[in-house]
Every structure is written in C-alpha cells, then in structure tokens.
Amino acid sequence: MENQTGSEPKFKTKTSAHAEPALMELFLDGIRDIYWAENHLVKSLPKMISAASSTELSKAIENHLTETKEHVSRLEEIFDLLNEKAIAKKCDAMEGIAKEAEGIVESTDEGTATRDVGIILASQKVEHYEIATYGGLTQLAKTLGLDDVAEILYLTLTEEKKADELLTEIAENEVNYKASEEA
C-alpha cells in the first residue's frame, strides 16, 4: 500500500536490534510535547489568575499553577527514568488553546462574571487536552512496560481530572449564575 501523503512517516518501525521501536519514539515525542505544554502553562496561568474576578476561580487557578509546576518536575523525573535529556517539543495544540484564552480575556470586560465564564471555558479546554494526553501516555507507558513511568503519569492525570471537576463546580455554583444576570 502506497503512502498517500507522499512523505515518509515520522515514526518508522525499525528492524535493527539497537534502534528504538517506533512506539517508544512516539511515546517520547508525546512526553516532550506535554513537557512544553506544562512549561507554557507555568508562564500563561498567572495571566488568567490576574484576569479572573471570582476569588474562588483565582484561587483554583493559583492552586493549579502550583500543581503544574509539580507536573513539570514529574516530567523531568520521567526523562531521568528513561535516560533521556529533558527536551521540550513545541506543542501547537497548547499554544493555540493559550492564544484562544488570551483572546477571551481581551474580548470580555474586566471584572465581569462573563470574563470568568470565558476563563473557565478556556481552562477546561486546557484540562481536557491534558487529560487526553496524560491518559494516552499512561496507557502507552504500560504497553511499553514502563510501570514506574505509568504511575507518575497517572498521578498527574488524576490531578488534571480534579482540576476540571473543580472548574465545573465553580461555574455551576457561582460564576455562570452571576454572568447570566449581567447586562
């Protein structure tokens, strides 16, 4: 069967005994991608904290910023466990989600619950991307027999799910209601 794109696949299955299997290469690429994404969030979350008017929302994002810094440390631990250098690969998805979040802040009035709703929506897009990534990487680590790495990834996955649930709670119990009353 001929390749329809006309380009060579990035992750080729190799037959050499010393070559990394394609699945391991794909896994490492995913780790490098989420490493970039988490580092990018460390820089962009403070902007969301200062843009939020809800104290509960600001506090939730501040707590998640602390967790995100821990996620970066865990990924560095994973690189060490894999005997790989901690190298980030630009994550186009996270860059796009972060730009969208900035656009929401810029297009909403300061101090409004409507802006807070937008921040929650943007934050949940981030969380859902991270949940998908960490879920997939956890399963890949298990498949590759990297159980210690899978445990670390699963811990982060659990925290990302909790952050998403907290954002939903804040939206349902406070912010969405306030925003519905704004003119």
mmCIF file of C-alpha atoms in Angstrom:
data_model
loop_
_atom_site.group_PDB
_atom_site.id
_atom_site.type_symbol
_atom_site.label_atom_id
_atom_site.label_comp_id
_atom_site.label_asym_id
_atom_site.label_seq_id
_atom_site.Cartn_x
_atom_site.Cartn_y
_atom_site.Cartn_z
ATOM 1 C CA MET A 1 0.000 0.000 0.000
ATOM 2 C CA GLU A 2 1.428 3.346 -1.034
ATOM 3 C CA ASN A 3 1.687 6.304 1.341
ATOM 4 C CA GLN A 4 -0.997 8.798 0.266
ATOM 5 C CA THR A 5 0.768 11.910 1.608
ATOM 6 C CA GLY A 6 3.943 11.393 -0.351
ATOM 7 C CA SER A 7 6.055 11.912 2.771
ATOM 8 C CA GLU A 8 7.876 9.426 4.907
ATOM 9 C CA PRO A 9 6.315 8.538 8.279
ATOM 10 C CA LYS A 10 7.993 10.269 11.212
ATOM 11 C CA PHE A 11 7.905 7.192 13.455
ATOM 12 C CA LYS A 12 9.068 4.222 11.407
ATOM 13 C CA THR A 13 9.181 0.702 12.727
ATOM 14 C CA LYS A 14 12.838 -0.319 12.628
ATOM 15 C CA THR A 15 14.358 -3.751 12.322
ATOM 16 C CA SER A 16 17.787 -3.018 13.844
ATOM 17 C CA ALA A 17 18.232 -4.572 17.286
ATOM 18 C CA HIS A 18 19.741 -1.336 18.638
ATOM 19 C CA ALA A 19 17.126 1.044 17.230
ATOM 20 C CA GLU A 20 14.270 2.462 19.320
ATOM 21 C CA PRO A 21 10.939 0.926 18.390
ATOM 22 C CA ALA A 22 8.529 3.302 16.691
ATOM 23 C CA LEU A 23 6.143 3.112 19.659
ATOM 24 C CA MET A 24 8.856 4.261 22.066
ATOM 25 C CA GLU A 25 9.728 7.131 19.729
ATOM 26 C CA LEU A 26 6.068 8.137 19.623
ATOM 27 C CA PHE A 27 5.882 7.938 23.426
ATOM 28 C CA LEU A 28 8.973 10.144 23.854
ATOM 29 C CA ASP A 29 7.551 12.627 21.363
ATOM 30 C CA GLY A 30 4.380 12.804 23.475
ATOM 31 C CA ILE A 31 6.379 13.351 26.670
ATOM 32 C CA ARG A 32 8.360 16.155 25.020
ATOM 33 C CA ASP A 33 5.128 17.708 23.736
ATOM 34 C CA ILE A 34 3.388 17.747 27.139
ATOM 35 C CA TYR A 35 6.616 18.973 28.759
ATOM 36 C CA TRP A 36 6.473 22.044 26.510
ATOM 37 C CA ALA A 37 2.751 22.444 27.232
ATOM 38 C CA GLU A 38 3.195 22.322 31.013
ATOM 39 C CA ASN A 39 6.083 24.803 30.882
ATOM 40 C CA HIS A 40 3.962 27.104 28.719
ATOM 41 C CA LEU A 41 1.145 26.914 31.272
ATOM 42 C CA VAL A 42 3.517 27.932 34.058
ATOM 43 C CA LYS A 43 4.008 31.171 32.095
ATOM 44 C CA SER A 44 0.394 31.725 30.997
ATOM 45 C CA LEU A 45 -1.624 30.764 34.101
ATOM 46 C CA PRO A 46 -0.593 33.905 36.046
ATOM 47 C CA LYS A 47 -2.325 35.977 33.315
ATOM 48 C CA MET A 48 -5.564 34.034 33.904
ATOM 49 C CA ILE A 49 -5.249 34.481 37.672
ATOM 50 C CA SER A 50 -4.954 38.251 37.340
ATOM 51 C CA ALA A 51 -7.781 38.411 34.779
ATOM 52 C CA ALA A 52 -10.271 36.499 36.939
ATOM 53 C CA SER A 53 -12.581 38.462 39.230
ATOM 54 C CA SER A 54 -14.012 35.497 41.160
ATOM 55 C CA THR A 55 -11.916 34.831 44.255
ATOM 56 C CA GLU A 56 -12.780 31.145 44.078
ATOM 57 C CA LEU A 57 -11.706 30.962 40.432
ATOM 58 C CA SER A 58 -8.446 32.834 41.078
ATOM 59 C CA LYS A 59 -7.663 30.529 43.989
ATOM 60 C CA ALA A 60 -8.400 27.413 41.897
ATOM 61 C CA ILE A 61 -6.092 28.594 39.104
ATOM 62 C CA GLU A 62 -3.376 29.539 41.635
ATOM 63 C CA ASN A 63 -3.569 26.039 43.127
ATOM 64 C CA HIS A 64 -3.388 24.539 39.664
ATOM 65 C CA LEU A 65 -0.341 26.673 38.867
ATOM 66 C CA THR A 66 1.387 25.075 41.870
ATOM 67 C CA GLU A 67 0.335 21.630 40.605
ATOM 68 C CA THR A 68 1.514 22.488 37.081
ATOM 69 C CA LYS A 69 4.985 23.292 38.407
ATOM 70 C CA GLU A 70 4.934 19.854 40.061
ATOM 71 C CA HIS A 71 3.847 18.315 36.736
ATOM 72 C CA VAL A 72 6.937 19.830 35.107
ATOM 73 C CA SER A 73 9.102 18.282 37.849
ATOM 74 C CA ARG A 74 7.436 14.903 37.365
ATOM 75 C CA LEU A 75 8.069 15.028 33.628
ATOM 76 C CA GLU A 76 11.725 15.802 34.334
ATOM 77 C CA GLU A 77 11.759 12.764 36.637
ATOM 78 C CA ILE A 78 10.329 10.696 33.766
ATOM 79 C CA PHE A 79 13.063 11.917 31.425
ATOM 80 C CA ASP A 80 15.605 10.801 34.048
ATOM 81 C CA LEU A 81 13.951 7.383 34.412
ATOM 82 C CA LEU A 82 14.108 6.975 30.631
ATOM 83 C CA ASN A 83 17.740 8.166 30.493
ATOM 84 C CA GLU A 84 16.653 10.938 28.156
ATOM 85 C CA LYS A 85 17.508 14.617 28.201
ATOM 86 C CA ALA A 86 14.554 16.810 29.214
ATOM 87 C CA ILE A 87 13.823 18.414 25.862
ATOM 88 C CA ALA A 88 10.571 20.206 25.115
ATOM 89 C CA LYS A 89 8.905 19.919 21.720
ATOM 90 C CA LYS A 90 6.608 22.812 20.861
ATOM 91 C CA CYS A 91 3.002 21.821 21.439
ATOM 92 C CA ASP A 92 0.939 23.542 18.764
ATOM 93 C CA ALA A 93 -2.304 22.500 20.444
ATOM 94 C CA MET A 94 -1.460 24.119 23.789
ATOM 95 C CA GLU A 95 -0.124 27.214 22.064
ATOM 96 C CA GLY A 96 -3.451 27.534 20.228
ATOM 97 C CA ILE A 97 -5.543 26.953 23.356
ATOM 98 C CA ALA A 98 -3.488 29.556 25.256
ATOM 99 C CA LYS A 99 -3.920 32.100 22.434
ATOM 100 C CA GLU A 100 -7.647 31.454 22.458
ATOM 101 C CA ALA A 101 -7.723 32.055 26.231
ATOM 102 C CA GLU A 102 -5.908 35.364 25.784
ATOM 103 C CA GLY A 103 -8.449 36.330 23.119
ATOM 104 C CA ILE A 104 -11.322 35.576 25.512
ATOM 105 C CA VAL A 105 -9.783 37.810 28.161
ATOM 106 C CA GLU A 106 -9.215 40.601 25.644
ATOM 107 C CA SER A 107 -12.761 40.386 24.268
ATOM 108 C CA THR A 108 -14.577 40.467 27.631
ATOM 109 C CA ASP A 109 -14.987 43.306 30.105
ATOM 110 C CA GLU A 110 -12.655 43.395 33.077
ATOM 111 C CA GLY A 111 -14.210 42.456 36.413
ATOM 112 C CA THR A 112 -17.204 40.649 34.915
ATOM 113 C CA ALA A 113 -18.520 37.181 35.604
ATOM 114 C CA THR A 114 -18.773 36.811 31.825
ATOM 115 C CA ARG A 115 -14.980 37.049 31.611
ATOM 116 C CA ASP A 116 -14.754 34.451 34.391
ATOM 117 C CA VAL A 117 -17.033 32.119 32.418
ATOM 118 C CA GLY A 118 -14.705 32.549 29.432
ATOM 119 C CA ILE A 119 -11.663 31.826 31.602
ATOM 120 C CA ILE A 120 -13.338 28.661 32.884
ATOM 121 C CA LEU A 121 -14.189 27.543 29.341
ATOM 122 C CA ALA A 122 -10.624 28.154 28.185
ATOM 123 C CA SER A 123 -9.193 26.469 31.281
ATOM 124 C CA GLN A 124 -11.354 23.419 30.739
ATOM 125 C CA LYS A 125 -10.097 23.147 27.165
ATOM 126 C CA VAL A 126 -6.588 23.057 28.623
ATOM 127 C CA GLU A 127 -7.604 20.419 31.168
ATOM 128 C CA HIS A 128 -9.304 18.251 28.558
ATOM 129 C CA TYR A 129 -6.228 18.363 26.339
ATOM 130 C CA GLU A 130 -4.061 17.393 29.291
ATOM 131 C CA ILE A 131 -6.467 14.629 30.359
ATOM 132 C CA ALA A 132 -6.389 13.164 26.848
ATOM 133 C CA THR A 133 -2.602 13.416 26.683
ATOM 134 C CA TYR A 134 -1.851 12.007 30.124
ATOM 135 C CA GLY A 135 -4.438 9.258 29.662
ATOM 136 C CA GLY A 136 -2.898 8.190 26.368
ATOM 137 C CA LEU A 137 0.668 8.429 27.658
ATOM 138 C CA THR A 138 -0.232 6.398 30.762
ATOM 139 C CA GLN A 139 -1.563 3.599 28.569
ATOM 140 C CA LEU A 140 1.454 3.776 26.266
ATOM 141 C CA ALA A 141 3.820 3.579 29.244
ATOM 142 C CA LYS A 142 2.002 0.448 30.454
ATOM 143 C CA THR A 143 2.189 -1.067 26.966
ATOM 144 C CA LEU A 144 5.923 -0.362 26.852
ATOM 145 C CA GLY A 145 6.403 -1.973 30.279
ATOM 146 C CA LEU A 146 7.310 1.344 31.911
ATOM 147 C CA ASP A 147 5.202 0.803 35.019
ATOM 148 C CA ASP A 148 7.058 3.348 37.176
ATOM 149 C CA VAL A 149 6.559 5.989 34.481
ATOM 150 C CA ALA A 150 2.890 4.989 34.095
ATOM 151 C CA GLU A 151 2.339 5.553 37.836
ATOM 152 C CA ILE A 152 3.786 9.076 37.632
ATOM 153 C CA LEU A 153 1.693 9.910 34.576
ATOM 154 C CA TYR A 154 -1.443 8.504 36.225
ATOM 155 C CA LEU A 155 -0.897 10.692 39.300
ATOM 156 C CA THR A 156 -0.828 13.770 37.061
ATOM 157 C CA LEU A 157 -3.851 12.509 35.115
ATOM 158 C CA THR A 158 -5.795 12.263 38.378
ATOM 159 C CA GLU A 159 -4.883 15.845 39.309
ATOM 160 C CA GLU A 160 -5.920 17.146 35.882
ATOM 161 C CA LYS A 161 -9.312 15.447 36.246
ATOM 162 C CA LYS A 162 -9.791 17.008 39.700
ATOM 163 C CA ALA A 163 -8.905 20.449 38.328
ATOM 164 C CA ASP A 164 -11.507 20.023 35.580
ATOM 165 C CA GLU A 165 -14.146 18.966 38.115
ATOM 166 C CA LEU A 166 -13.361 21.973 40.318
ATOM 167 C CA LEU A 167 -13.749 24.343 37.364
ATOM 168 C CA THR A 168 -17.154 22.804 36.600
ATOM 169 C CA GLU A 169 -18.160 23.231 40.234
ATOM 170 C CA ILE A 170 -17.136 26.905 40.255
ATOM 171 C CA ALA A 171 -19.065 27.510 37.041
ATOM 172 C CA GLU A 172 -22.208 25.732 38.256
ATOM 173 C CA ASN A 173 -22.253 27.129 41.786
ATOM 174 C CA GLU A 174 -21.217 30.718 41.238
ATOM 175 C CA VAL A 175 -19.882 32.164 38.025
ATOM 176 C CA ASN A 176 -22.429 31.083 35.413
ATOM 177 C CA TYR A 177 -25.316 32.330 37.543
ATOM 178 C CA LYS A 178 -23.681 35.723 38.082
ATOM 179 C CA ALA A 179 -22.873 36.035 34.378
ATOM 180 C CA SER A 180 -26.497 35.307 33.433
ATOM 181 C CA GLU A 181 -27.546 38.387 35.430
ATOM 182 C CA GLU A 182 -25.097 40.750 33.692
ATOM 183 C CA ALA A 183 -26.382 43.053 31.004
#
